[in-house]
GROMACS .gro file of C-alpha atoms in nm:
model
  502
    1MET     CA    1   0.000   0.000   0.000
    2ARG     CA    2   0.132   0.344  -0.092
    3ILE     CA    3   0.183   0.595   0.185
    4GLN     CA    4  -0.069   0.871   0.123
    5ASP     CA    5   0.100   1.181   0.260
    6THR     CA    6   0.275   1.489   0.129
    7ALA     CA    7   0.568   1.460  -0.104
    8LEU     CA    8   0.900   1.395   0.064
    9SER     CA    9   1.131   1.696   0.089
   10ARG     CA   10   1.429   1.690  -0.144
   11ASN     CA   11   1.637   1.750   0.168
   12ASN     CA   12   1.547   1.402   0.291
   13TYR     CA   13   1.630   1.179  -0.001
   14VAL     CA   14   1.884   1.118  -0.274
   15ASN     CA   15   1.799   0.918  -0.583
   16VAL     CA   16   2.069   0.706  -0.745
   17GLY     CA   17   2.037   0.671  -1.122
   18LYS     CA   18   2.176   0.425  -1.371
   19ASP     CA   19   2.527   0.296  -1.292
   20GLY     CA   20   2.522   0.489  -0.965
   21THR     CA   21   2.516   0.827  -1.136
   22PHE     CA   22   2.290   1.134  -1.146
   23LEU     CA   23   2.160   1.019  -1.485
   24ALA     CA   24   1.797   1.129  -1.501
   25GLY     CA   25   1.522   0.870  -1.534
   26ASN     CA   26   1.173   0.902  -1.680
   27ASP     CA   27   1.006   1.026  -1.361
   28PRO     CA   28   1.124   1.372  -1.246
   29LEU     CA   29   1.006   1.291  -0.892
   30PHE     CA   30   1.291   1.047  -0.848
   31ASN     CA   31   1.572   1.239  -1.015
   32SER     CA   32   1.835   1.409  -0.800
   33THR     CA   33   2.084   1.679  -0.897
   34PRO     CA   34   2.404   1.807  -0.734
   35GLN     CA   35   2.228   2.140  -0.681
   36GLU     CA   36   1.964   1.969  -0.467
   37ILE     CA   37   2.231   1.799  -0.259
   38ASP     CA   38   2.404   2.137  -0.218
   39GLN     CA   39   2.074   2.274  -0.090
   40LEU     CA   40   2.040   1.979   0.148
   41PHE     CA   41   2.373   2.061   0.311
   42LYS     CA   42   2.288   2.431   0.318
   43GLU     CA   43   1.983   2.342   0.523
   44LEU     CA   44   2.198   2.137   0.760
   45LYS     CA   45   2.431   2.435   0.801
   46ASP     CA   46   2.147   2.682   0.853
   47LYS     CA   47   2.002   2.463   1.128
   48ASN     CA   48   2.345   2.389   1.276
   49GLN     CA   49   2.251   2.021   1.237
   50THR     CA   50   2.537   1.784   1.317
   51LYS     CA   51   2.336   1.462   1.369
   52ILE     CA   52   2.259   1.277   1.046
   53VAL     CA   53   2.101   0.938   0.971
   54PHE     CA   54   2.162   0.779   0.633
   55TYR     CA   55   1.914   0.507   0.541
   56PHE     CA   56   1.963   0.259   0.255
   57HIS     CA   57   1.659   0.050   0.160
   58GLY     CA   58   1.677  -0.298   0.011
   59GLY     CA   59   1.790  -0.316  -0.350
   60LEU     CA   60   1.504  -0.539  -0.466
   61VAL     CA   61   1.233  -0.277  -0.482
   62PRO     CA   62   1.096  -0.044  -0.751
   63ALA     CA   63   1.124   0.333  -0.711
   64ASN     CA   64   0.774   0.387  -0.571
   65ASP     CA   65   0.831   0.135  -0.293
   66GLY     CA   66   1.169   0.287  -0.220
   67MET     CA   67   1.008   0.630  -0.187
   68ASP     CA   68   0.738   0.491   0.044
   69THR     CA   69   1.004   0.340   0.268
   70ALA     CA   70   1.192   0.671   0.270
   71LYS     CA   71   0.876   0.854   0.381
   72ARG     CA   72   0.828   0.607   0.661
   73ILE     CA   73   1.188   0.635   0.785
   74VAL     CA   74   1.180   1.015   0.767
   75ARG     CA   75   0.856   1.020   0.964
   76TYR     CA   76   1.002   0.803   1.241
   77VAL     CA   77   1.330   0.995   1.264
   78ASN     CA   78   1.175   1.342   1.246
   79LYS     CA   79   0.906   1.263   1.500
   80ASP     CA   80   1.115   1.105   1.773
   81THR     CA   81   1.479   1.217   1.729
   82ASP     CA   82   1.679   1.535   1.676
   83ALA     CA   83   1.870   1.386   1.381
   84HIS     CA   84   1.826   1.470   1.012
   85PRO     CA   85   1.732   1.167   0.797
   86ILE     CA   86   1.866   1.124   0.443
   87CYS     CA   87   1.741   0.821   0.247
   88PHE     CA   88   1.913   0.677  -0.057
   89ILE     CA   89   1.666   0.553  -0.318
   90TRP     CA   90   1.838   0.313  -0.557
   91GLU     CA   91   1.563   0.101  -0.708
   92THR     CA   92   1.616  -0.209  -0.922
   93GLY     CA   93   1.273  -0.376  -0.917
   94LEU     CA   94   1.442  -0.717  -0.894
   95SER     CA   95   1.183  -0.874  -0.665
   96LYS     CA   96   0.902  -0.849  -0.921
   97THR     CA   97   1.126  -0.989  -1.195
   98VAL     CA   98   1.232  -1.284  -0.978
   99ALA     CA   99   0.874  -1.356  -0.867
  100HIS     CA  100   0.750  -1.342  -1.228
  101ASN     CA  101   1.026  -1.572  -1.355
  102LEU     CA  102   0.976  -1.819  -1.071
  103ASP     CA  103   0.607  -1.827  -1.157
  104ILE     CA  104   0.686  -1.907  -1.521
  105ALA     CA  105   0.919  -2.191  -1.423
  106GLY     CA  106   0.682  -2.325  -1.158
  107LYS     CA  107   0.392  -2.353  -1.404
  108SER     CA  108   0.602  -2.534  -1.665
  109GLU     CA  109   0.504  -2.896  -1.725
  110PHE     CA  110   0.866  -2.970  -1.812
  111PHE     CA  111   0.986  -2.820  -1.481
  112LYS     CA  112   0.735  -3.023  -1.283
  113LYS     CA  113   0.827  -3.353  -1.448
  114LEU     CA  114   1.200  -3.285  -1.408
  115MET     CA  115   1.140  -3.208  -1.041
  116VAL     CA  116   0.972  -3.547  -0.992
  117LYS     CA  117   1.265  -3.733  -1.149
  118VAL     CA  118   1.522  -3.552  -0.935
  119ILE     CA  119   1.319  -3.606  -0.618
  120LYS     CA  120   1.271  -3.972  -0.705
  121VAL     CA  121   1.642  -4.049  -0.751
  122ALA     CA  122   1.798  -3.806  -0.501
  123GLY     CA  123   1.537  -3.887  -0.236
  124LYS     CA  124   1.596  -4.259  -0.273
  125LYS     CA  125   1.975  -4.220  -0.243
  126LEU     CA  126   1.949  -3.993   0.062
  127GLY     CA  127   1.686  -4.199   0.245
  128ILE     CA  128   1.432  -3.918   0.242
  129GLU     CA  129   1.093  -3.991   0.398
  130ALA     CA  130   0.788  -3.763   0.382
  131VAL     CA  131   0.607  -3.739   0.716
  132ASP     CA  132   0.234  -3.658   0.733
  133ASN     CA  133   0.045  -3.461   0.997
  134ILE     CA  134  -0.008  -3.760   1.225
  135GLY     CA  135   0.351  -3.880   1.209
  136ASN     CA  136   0.324  -4.150   0.943
  137SER     CA  137   0.624  -4.161   0.712
  138LYS     CA  138   0.680  -4.292   0.365
  139GLY     CA  139   1.016  -4.323   0.191
  140VAL     CA  140   1.065  -4.162  -0.149
  141GLU     CA  141   1.202  -4.494  -0.274
  142THR     CA  142   0.858  -4.652  -0.225
  143MET     CA  143   0.654  -4.358  -0.359
  144LYS     CA  144   0.492  -4.370  -0.701
  145GLU     CA  145   0.527  -4.063  -0.919
  146SER     CA  146   0.161  -3.984  -0.854
  147GLU     CA  147   0.235  -3.980  -0.481
  148ILE     CA  148   0.531  -3.748  -0.533
  149ASN     CA  149   0.304  -3.519  -0.734
  150SER     CA  150   0.052  -3.520  -0.449
  151GLU     CA  151   0.329  -3.415  -0.212
  152LEU     CA  152   0.427  -3.137  -0.452
  153ASN     CA  153   0.073  -2.999  -0.441
  154LYS     CA  154   0.112  -2.917  -0.071
  155GLU     CA  155   0.179  -2.560   0.038
  156GLU     CA  156   0.527  -2.669   0.145
  157PRO     CA  157   0.625  -2.994  -0.028
  158PHE     CA  158   0.834  -3.221   0.195
  159GLY     CA  159   0.800  -2.953   0.463
  160ASN     CA  160   0.801  -3.230   0.719
  161TYR     CA  161   1.058  -3.490   0.622
  162GLN     CA  162   1.317  -3.711   0.783
  163VAL     CA  163   1.623  -3.905   0.678
  164ASN     CA  164   1.611  -4.278   0.735
  165VAL     CA  165   1.976  -4.375   0.767
  166GLN     CA  166   1.886  -4.739   0.709
  167SER     CA  167   1.742  -4.647   0.368
  168LYS     CA  168   2.041  -4.448   0.244
  169SER     CA  169   2.220  -4.601  -0.051
  170ALA     CA  170   2.554  -4.766   0.017
  171SER     CA  171   2.717  -4.529  -0.231
  172VAL     CA  172   2.600  -4.222  -0.034
  173ILE     CA  173   2.711  -4.374   0.296
  174ASP     CA  174   3.050  -4.441   0.138
  175ALA     CA  175   3.063  -4.090  -0.011
  176GLU     CA  176   3.007  -3.938   0.335
  177THR     CA  177   3.353  -4.063   0.433
  178VAL     CA  178   3.543  -3.872   0.163
  179SER     CA  179   3.625  -3.505   0.123
  180SER     CA  180   3.733  -3.434  -0.235
  181ASP     CA  181   3.488  -3.371  -0.517
  182ALA     CA  182   3.666  -3.629  -0.733
  183GLU     CA  183   3.620  -3.901  -0.470
  184LEU     CA  184   3.259  -3.797  -0.422
  185LYS     CA  185   3.186  -3.823  -0.794
  186ALA     CA  186   3.358  -4.160  -0.819
  187ARG     CA  187   3.129  -4.304  -0.553
  188ILE     CA  188   2.788  -4.170  -0.648
  189LEU     CA  189   2.793  -4.044  -1.008
  190PRO     CA  190   2.787  -4.383  -1.187
  191GLU     CA  191   2.472  -4.493  -1.001
  192ILE     CA  192   2.299  -4.160  -1.060
  193GLU     CA  193   2.378  -4.170  -1.432
  194ALA     CA  194   2.250  -4.526  -1.469
  195GLU     CA  195   1.928  -4.467  -1.278
  196LEU     CA  196   1.841  -4.139  -1.448
  197GLU     CA  197   1.916  -4.275  -1.793
  198GLU     CA  198   1.677  -4.563  -1.725
  199GLU     CA  199   1.415  -4.330  -1.573
  200ILE     CA  200   1.420  -4.085  -1.862
  201GLU     CA  201   1.462  -4.323  -2.156
  202SER     CA  202   1.162  -4.524  -2.037
  203ASP     CA  203   0.942  -4.217  -1.990
  204GLU     CA  204   0.810  -4.122  -2.332
  205GLU     CA  205   0.580  -3.853  -2.189
  206PHE     CA  206   0.869  -3.676  -2.015
  207LYS     CA  207   1.081  -3.688  -2.331
  208ARG     CA  208   0.791  -3.549  -2.531
  209VAL     CA  209   0.737  -3.261  -2.289
  210ALA     CA  210   1.110  -3.183  -2.290
  211ALA     CA  211   1.131  -3.188  -2.668
  212GLU     CA  212   0.817  -2.989  -2.745
  213GLU     CA  213   0.828  -2.618  -2.817
  214LYS     CA  214   0.813  -2.411  -2.498
  215SER     CA  215   0.633  -2.084  -2.448
  216GLU     CA  216   0.824  -1.773  -2.547
  217GLU     CA  217   0.859  -1.672  -2.182
  218GLU     CA  218   0.993  -2.009  -2.069
  219SER     CA  219   1.224  -2.033  -2.371
  220GLY     CA  220   1.375  -1.702  -2.269
  221LEU     CA  221   1.462  -1.844  -1.927
  222ILE     CA  222   1.615  -2.177  -2.029
  223ASN     CA  223   1.992  -2.210  -2.030
  224PRO     CA  224   2.095  -2.213  -2.400
  225GLU     CA  225   2.330  -2.503  -2.322
  226TYR     CA  226   2.029  -2.732  -2.300
  227THR     CA  227   1.832  -2.623  -2.603
  228GLY     CA  228   1.868  -2.815  -2.925
  229ALA     CA  229   2.145  -2.686  -3.148
  230GLU     CA  230   1.929  -2.757  -3.449
  231VAL     CA  231   1.665  -2.512  -3.334
  232ALA     CA  232   1.750  -2.178  -3.490
  233ASP     CA  233   1.489  -1.973  -3.306
  234GLY     CA  234   1.568  -2.120  -2.963
  235LYS     CA  235   1.223  -2.238  -2.860
  236GLY     CA  236   1.349  -2.444  -2.567
  237ILE     CA  237   1.355  -2.789  -2.730
  238ILE     CA  238   1.566  -3.025  -2.519
  239SER     CA  239   1.703  -3.355  -2.651
  240SER     CA  240   1.705  -3.675  -2.445
  241ALA     CA  241   2.083  -3.671  -2.416
  242LYS     CA  242   2.087  -3.318  -2.284
  243LEU     CA  243   1.793  -3.393  -2.055
  244ILE     CA  244   1.981  -3.684  -1.899
  245ALA     CA  245   2.299  -3.477  -1.863
  246ALA     CA  246   2.111  -3.196  -1.690
  247SER     CA  247   1.922  -3.433  -1.460
  248VAL     CA  248   2.246  -3.603  -1.356
  249LYS     CA  249   2.415  -3.271  -1.269
  250ILE     CA  250   2.114  -3.152  -1.073
  251THR     CA  251   2.072  -3.477  -0.879
  252TYR     CA  252   2.444  -3.503  -0.805
  253ASN     CA  253   2.452  -3.150  -0.664
  254VAL     CA  254   2.145  -3.212  -0.447
  255ILE     CA  255   2.309  -3.521  -0.297
  256LYS     CA  256   2.648  -3.353  -0.266
  257ARG     CA  257   2.502  -3.058  -0.075
  258HIS     CA  258   2.328  -3.292   0.168
  259ILE     CA  259   2.648  -3.485   0.227
  260GLN     CA  260   2.843  -3.161   0.284
  261LYS     CA  261   2.566  -3.009   0.500
  262THR     CA  262   2.520  -2.709   0.269
  263ASP     CA  263   2.165  -2.801   0.169
  264HIS     CA  264   1.867  -2.575   0.242
  265ASP     CA  265   1.655  -2.882   0.329
  266PHE     CA  266   1.551  -3.139   0.074
  267TYR     CA  267   1.281  -2.978  -0.141
  268PRO     CA  268   1.423  -2.621  -0.153
  269THR     CA  269   1.761  -2.764  -0.254
  270VAL     CA  270   1.602  -2.958  -0.540
  271ILE     CA  271   1.438  -2.636  -0.662
  272GLU     CA  272   1.761  -2.439  -0.629
  273GLU     CA  273   1.961  -2.692  -0.828
  274ILE     CA  274   1.704  -2.716  -1.109
  275LEU     CA  275   1.686  -2.339  -1.137
  276ARG     CA  276   2.067  -2.303  -1.127
  277GLU     CA  277   2.123  -2.564  -1.397
  278ILE     CA  278   1.831  -2.520  -1.636
  279TYR     CA  279   1.734  -2.157  -1.586
  280VAL     CA  280   2.080  -2.060  -1.460
  281SER     CA  281   2.125  -1.687  -1.527
  282ASN     CA  282   1.776  -1.582  -1.618
  283ILE     CA  283   1.568  -1.613  -1.301
  284GLY     CA  284   1.725  -1.295  -1.165
  285ASN     CA  285   2.097  -1.359  -1.130
  286TRP     CA  286   2.191  -1.096  -1.385
  287LEU     CA  287   1.976  -0.833  -1.213
  288TRP     CA  288   2.113  -0.928  -0.871
  289GLY     CA  289   2.467  -0.890  -1.004
  290SER     CA  290   2.374  -0.555  -1.161
  291MET     CA  291   2.228  -0.440  -0.832
  292LYS     CA  292   2.550  -0.523  -0.648
  293LYS     CA  293   2.746  -0.335  -0.912
  294LYS     CA  294   2.521  -0.033  -0.862
  295ALA     CA  295   2.580  -0.054  -0.486
  296ALA     CA  296   2.950  -0.016  -0.553
  297ALA     CA  297   2.927   0.220  -0.853
  298MET     CA  298   2.752   0.498  -0.662
  299TRP     CA  299   3.075   0.544  -0.462
  300LYS     CA  300   3.311   0.555  -0.762
  301PRO     CA  301   3.550   0.851  -0.776
  302SER     CA  302   3.446   1.148  -0.988
  303ASP     CA  303   3.623   1.470  -1.082
  304PHE     CA  304   3.285   1.649  -1.075
  305MET     CA  305   3.359   1.821  -1.402
  306GLY     CA  306   3.149   1.832  -1.717
  307ASP     CA  307   2.798   1.689  -1.737
  308TYR     CA  308   2.679   1.623  -1.382
  309GLN     CA  309   2.469   1.329  -1.500
  310ASN     CA  310   2.794   1.134  -1.529
  311TRP     CA  311   2.894   1.206  -1.169
  312HIS     CA  312   2.852   0.932  -0.911
  313VAL     CA  313   2.586   1.019  -0.656
  314GLY     CA  314   2.734   0.860  -0.345
  315SER     CA  315   3.076   1.013  -0.403
  316TYR     CA  316   2.921   1.357  -0.438
  317VAL     CA  317   2.730   1.315  -0.112
  318ILE     CA  318   3.048   1.207   0.066
  319LYS     CA  319   3.236   1.505  -0.081
  320LYS     CA  320   2.974   1.743   0.057
  321LEU     CA  321   2.965   1.557   0.388
  322GLU     CA  322   3.342   1.586   0.432
  323GLU     CA  323   3.331   1.956   0.340
  324TYR     CA  324   3.049   2.014   0.587
  325GLN     CA  325   3.234   1.836   0.867
  326LYS     CA  326   3.546   2.044   0.799
  327GLU     CA  327   3.336   2.360   0.801
  328THR     CA  328   3.174   2.275   1.136
  329GLY     CA  329   3.515   2.219   1.288
  330LYS     CA  330   3.411   1.903   1.474
  331PRO     CA  331   3.316   1.544   1.391
  332LEU     CA  332   2.959   1.492   1.278
  333THR     CA  333   2.738   1.235   1.450
  334ILE     CA  334   2.643   1.001   1.166
  335ASP     CA  335   2.436   0.682   1.188
  336LEU     CA  336   2.405   0.431   0.903
  337VAL     CA  337   2.104   0.204   0.859
  338GLY     CA  338   2.077  -0.058   0.584
  339HIS     CA  339   1.795  -0.301   0.514
  340SER     CA  340   1.863  -0.616   0.312
  341ALA     CA  341   2.083  -0.518   0.016
  342GLY     CA  342   2.121  -0.175   0.176
  343SER     CA  343   2.388  -0.346   0.386
  344ILE     CA  344   2.585  -0.403   0.063
  345VAL     CA  345   2.577  -0.029  -0.008
  346ILE     CA  346   2.718   0.045   0.338
  347CYS     CA  347   2.993  -0.215   0.294
  348GLU     CA  348   3.087  -0.060  -0.040
  349LEU     CA  349   3.091   0.284   0.125
  350PHE     CA  350   3.341   0.156   0.382
  351LYS     CA  351   3.563   0.023   0.104
  352LYS     CA  352   3.556   0.363  -0.066
  353LEU     CA  353   3.641   0.553   0.252
  354LYS     CA  354   3.929   0.316   0.326
  355ALA     CA  355   4.069   0.356  -0.026
  356ASP     CA  356   4.034   0.735  -0.003
  357LYS     CA  357   4.190   0.744   0.347
  358SER     CA  358   3.891   0.950   0.456
  359ASP     CA  359   3.858   1.084   0.812
  360LEU     CA  360   3.483   1.023   0.822
  361LYS     CA  361   3.365   0.812   1.113
  362PHE     CA  362   3.025   0.681   1.213
  363ARG     CA  363   2.854   0.634   1.544
  364ASN     CA  364   2.603   0.352   1.487
  365ILE     CA  365   2.567   0.097   1.209
  366MET     CA  366   2.237  -0.090   1.199
  367PHE     CA  367   2.166  -0.375   0.958
  368PHE     CA  368   1.814  -0.509   0.909
  369ALA     CA  369   1.813  -0.864   0.761
  370PRO     CA  370   2.143  -0.794   0.582
  371ALA     CA  371   2.183  -0.949   0.236
  372CYS     CA  372   2.555  -0.873   0.212
  373ARG     CA  373   2.794  -1.163   0.180
  374CYS     CA  374   2.995  -1.260   0.486
  375ASP     CA  375   3.323  -1.213   0.297
  376LEU     CA  376   3.224  -0.859   0.194
  377PHE     CA  377   3.132  -0.776   0.555
  378ASP     CA  378   3.463  -0.918   0.673
  379GLU     CA  379   3.659  -0.721   0.414
  380ALA     CA  380   3.474  -0.390   0.448
  381ILE     CA  381   3.343  -0.356   0.805
  382LEU     CA  382   3.550  -0.585   1.026
  383SER     CA  383   3.874  -0.454   0.877
  384SER     CA  384   3.786  -0.096   0.980
  385PRO     CA  385   3.684  -0.111   1.350
  386GLU     CA  386   3.819   0.241   1.402
  387ARG     CA  387   3.555   0.385   1.168
  388PHE     CA  388   3.246   0.310   1.382
  389SER     CA  389   3.152   0.302   1.749
  390SER     CA  390   2.855   0.066   1.764
  391PHE     CA  391   2.706  -0.208   1.548
  392ARG     CA  392   2.382  -0.405   1.562
  393ILE     CA  393   2.208  -0.658   1.335
  394PHE     CA  394   1.837  -0.727   1.347
  395THR     CA  395   1.744  -1.047   1.166
  396MET     CA  396   1.534  -1.362   1.196
  397LYS     CA  397   1.624  -1.689   1.362
  398ASP     CA  398   1.667  -1.969   1.112
  399GLU     CA  399   1.335  -2.135   1.194
  400LEU     CA  400   1.151  -1.811   1.112
  401GLU     CA  401   1.366  -1.757   0.803
  402LYS     CA  402   1.246  -2.095   0.676
  403GLN     CA  403   0.883  -2.006   0.747
  404ASP     CA  404   0.906  -1.683   0.544
  405GLN     CA  405   0.793  -1.843   0.220
  406LEU     CA  406   0.888  -1.641  -0.086
  407VAL     CA  407   0.671  -1.843  -0.327
  408LYS     CA  408   0.432  -2.095  -0.174
  409HIS     CA  409   0.448  -2.444  -0.326
  410LEU     CA  410   0.752  -2.357  -0.540
  411TYR     CA  411   1.013  -2.196  -0.314
  412PRO     CA  412   0.909  -2.212   0.055
  413ARG     CA  413   1.209  -2.021   0.190
  414SER     CA  414   1.296  -1.655   0.246
  415LEU     CA  415   1.454  -1.406   0.010
  416LEU     CA  416   1.790  -1.444   0.188
  417TYR     CA  417   1.776  -1.819   0.122
  418LEU     CA  418   1.698  -1.749  -0.244
  419ILE     CA  419   1.998  -1.515  -0.265
  420SER     CA  420   2.221  -1.774  -0.100
  421GLY     CA  421   2.093  -2.069  -0.301
  422ILE     CA  422   2.023  -1.923  -0.644
  423LEU     CA  423   2.115  -1.560  -0.708
  424GLU     CA  424   2.476  -1.571  -0.590
  425GLU     CA  425   2.734  -1.747  -0.805
  426GLU     CA  426   2.814  -2.034  -0.570
  427ARG     CA  427   2.576  -2.266  -0.389
  428ASP     CA  428   2.486  -2.184  -0.030
  429ALA     CA  429   2.666  -1.849  -0.054
  430HIS     CA  430   2.738  -1.715   0.295
  431ILE     CA  431   2.494  -1.433   0.376
  432LEU     CA  432   2.534  -1.223   0.689
  433GLY     CA  433   2.161  -1.215   0.766
  434LEU     CA  434   2.126  -1.594   0.771
  435GLN     CA  435   2.179  -1.729   1.121
  436ARG     CA  436   2.323  -2.056   0.989
  437HIS     CA  437   2.619  -1.870   0.836
  438ILE     CA  438   2.729  -1.665   1.137
  439THR     CA  439   2.725  -1.904   1.433
  440GLY     CA  440   3.058  -2.071   1.356
  441ASN     CA  441   2.907  -2.420   1.340
  442LYS     CA  442   3.014  -2.680   1.084
  443PRO     CA  443   3.049  -2.659   0.793
  444TYR     CA  444   3.081  -2.282   0.837
  445ILE     CA  445   3.421  -2.280   1.002
  446GLY     CA  446   3.750  -2.108   0.924
  447ASP     CA  447   3.919  -1.775   0.989
  448MET     CA  448   3.647  -1.556   0.837
  449PHE     CA  449   3.365  -1.729   1.023
  450THR     CA  450   3.564  -1.709   1.346
  451ARG     CA  451   3.618  -1.335   1.304
  452ILE     CA  452   3.246  -1.278   1.241
  453LYS     CA  453   3.136  -1.502   1.528
  454THR     CA  454   3.380  -1.333   1.767
  455PHE     CA  455   3.270  -0.985   1.660
  456LEU     CA  456   2.900  -1.064   1.696
  457ALA     CA  457   2.954  -1.240   2.029
  458ASP     CA  458   2.978  -0.905   2.206
  459GLU     CA  459   2.656  -0.832   2.390
  460GLY     CA  460   2.405  -0.638   2.184
  461LYS     CA  461   2.558  -0.685   1.842
  462ILE     CA  462   2.283  -0.912   1.712
  463VAL     CA  463   1.910  -0.925   1.786
  464TYR     CA  464   1.704  -1.214   1.655
  465SER     CA  465   1.337  -1.185   1.576
  466LYS     CA  466   1.111  -1.236   1.747
  467SER     CA  467   1.229  -1.063   2.064
  468ASP     CA  468   1.028  -1.122   2.380
  469ASP     CA  469   0.832  -0.872   2.586
  470THR     CA  470   1.120  -0.820   2.828
  471ALA     CA  471   1.357  -0.687   2.559
  472LEU     CA  472   1.508  -0.349   2.642
  473GLY     CA  473   1.485  -0.042   2.421
  474GLY     CA  474   1.702  -0.080   2.113
  475PHE     CA  475   1.678  -0.459   2.131
  476LYS     CA  476   1.323  -0.510   2.010
  477THR     CA  477   1.223  -0.667   1.682
  478GLY     CA  478   0.913  -0.856   1.578
  479SER     CA  479   0.942  -0.903   1.203
  480LEU     CA  480   0.830  -1.240   1.072
  481SER     CA  481   0.929  -1.164   0.714
  482HIS     CA  482   1.238  -1.040   0.535
  483GLY     CA  483   1.065  -0.728   0.412
  484GLY     CA  484   0.893  -0.651   0.741
  485PHE     CA  485   1.180  -0.499   0.938
  486ASP     CA  486   1.116  -0.144   0.817
  487ASP     CA  487   0.735  -0.164   0.826
  488ASP     CA  488   0.505   0.052   1.034
  489LYS     CA  489   0.404  -0.100   1.368
  490GLU     CA  490   0.725  -0.302   1.353
  491THR     CA  491   0.928  -0.269   1.671
  492THR     CA  492   1.256  -0.270   1.479
  493LEU     CA  493   1.197   0.092   1.380
  494ASP     CA  494   1.133   0.175   1.745
  495SER     CA  495   1.471   0.016   1.821
  496MET     CA  496   1.630   0.225   1.546
  497VAL     CA  497   1.489   0.542   1.702
  498HIS     CA  498   1.610   0.436   2.048
  499ILE     CA  499   1.963   0.376   1.917
  500ILE     CA  500   1.968   0.712   1.735
  501ASN     CA  501   1.868   0.885   2.062
  502HIS     CA  502   2.137   0.716   2.265
   0.00000   0.00000   0.00000
């Protein structure tokens, strides 16, 4: 729902255009100019304002949603603090693209049949059993395809499952004792190849669905590697040989991730591996990568000469901020708040300031459900402890993260899980906002994980939703969804206000 109030003052927001520049878009409401930023800092000077809050929304939203969030943040900060809020609006609209593309894949008959084959073979090898509401279990190895399809019609397929160690294949049990990928492949790949070849070659209906012309939308999503070379117009026709090859890769990776404890539970991992292999770069990976580039590009150096539309917005704001601090003759009190991919923007800002040897320092850093990678956080934030005084993450416990279903039936996990499992280049990419990646438990061990765990171990550095009624001010959060942390009536914003005031 749009926030129906007066237009936001230009002194409270900065819009970031294409490639992180001032390049004007189609809607004048969202365009920013250096002159407007000059005016913003003039207002700060006129009011002798030395307390500033910079807010960076998530990078998955369109401009209108970004503006609505900015209005909400400005309202909270203006009402209950003596700081001046400045919101960066840097829309990408990725969430709608991802949701649309997931919907296309999920409705595909080819996708559904491929899913059944992978579940059938991987589930059998791993000893997966579906458990019903009264505790009865049934192993995938004994399930007919019609029964698997019935399970897939549930709101969360295989949402309640267990692993029967006695039903695991001998090859998987053997593979659990080795560490190298080569040894792993040697133990389980031959069986997977044989079983899938038999499954697919004997299923004429599946081969027909794979080979038939796909819709234009689905064809545009399919990895060109798997479309028939003889098809000039690329209509998504997949040969039996390529179908078997793809199914083997997908099934192997599902099993491998379970063995190495990097799975996101059985069904979500199957979905992730199908999407990575068949629809690899078209679900939203390219847009996610572009968004991360924009998060960094806005801080690129500029000489601030010539056409201002080529200047980088973030760098210009920092230039004016440094000039203003020098003019005041004392350090400014600056707080940084980033929601979701907004945490990536803050990390990239820290990298810029370190490279520029800037004197700017910050009081508080607050991350809401951060989507930044752990290695980026380690490189940018943990390497510069002298640049900030206080740090706090608000995010969900893993059990709530798993209940935050992005797409019911198809992908019953949160946006952070989707980023980790599909949108990032590697599988189970380490995301700061996912509890599983920051507790230092196996398999997430090593120097980087130790540094993050040690840093967050200090009291007050991380608050998991949902906090209880006894939580003190600044430690309250009640969000049950990834996008809910900056919503109205959400106690996280009350915590933000408390931190700003203290």
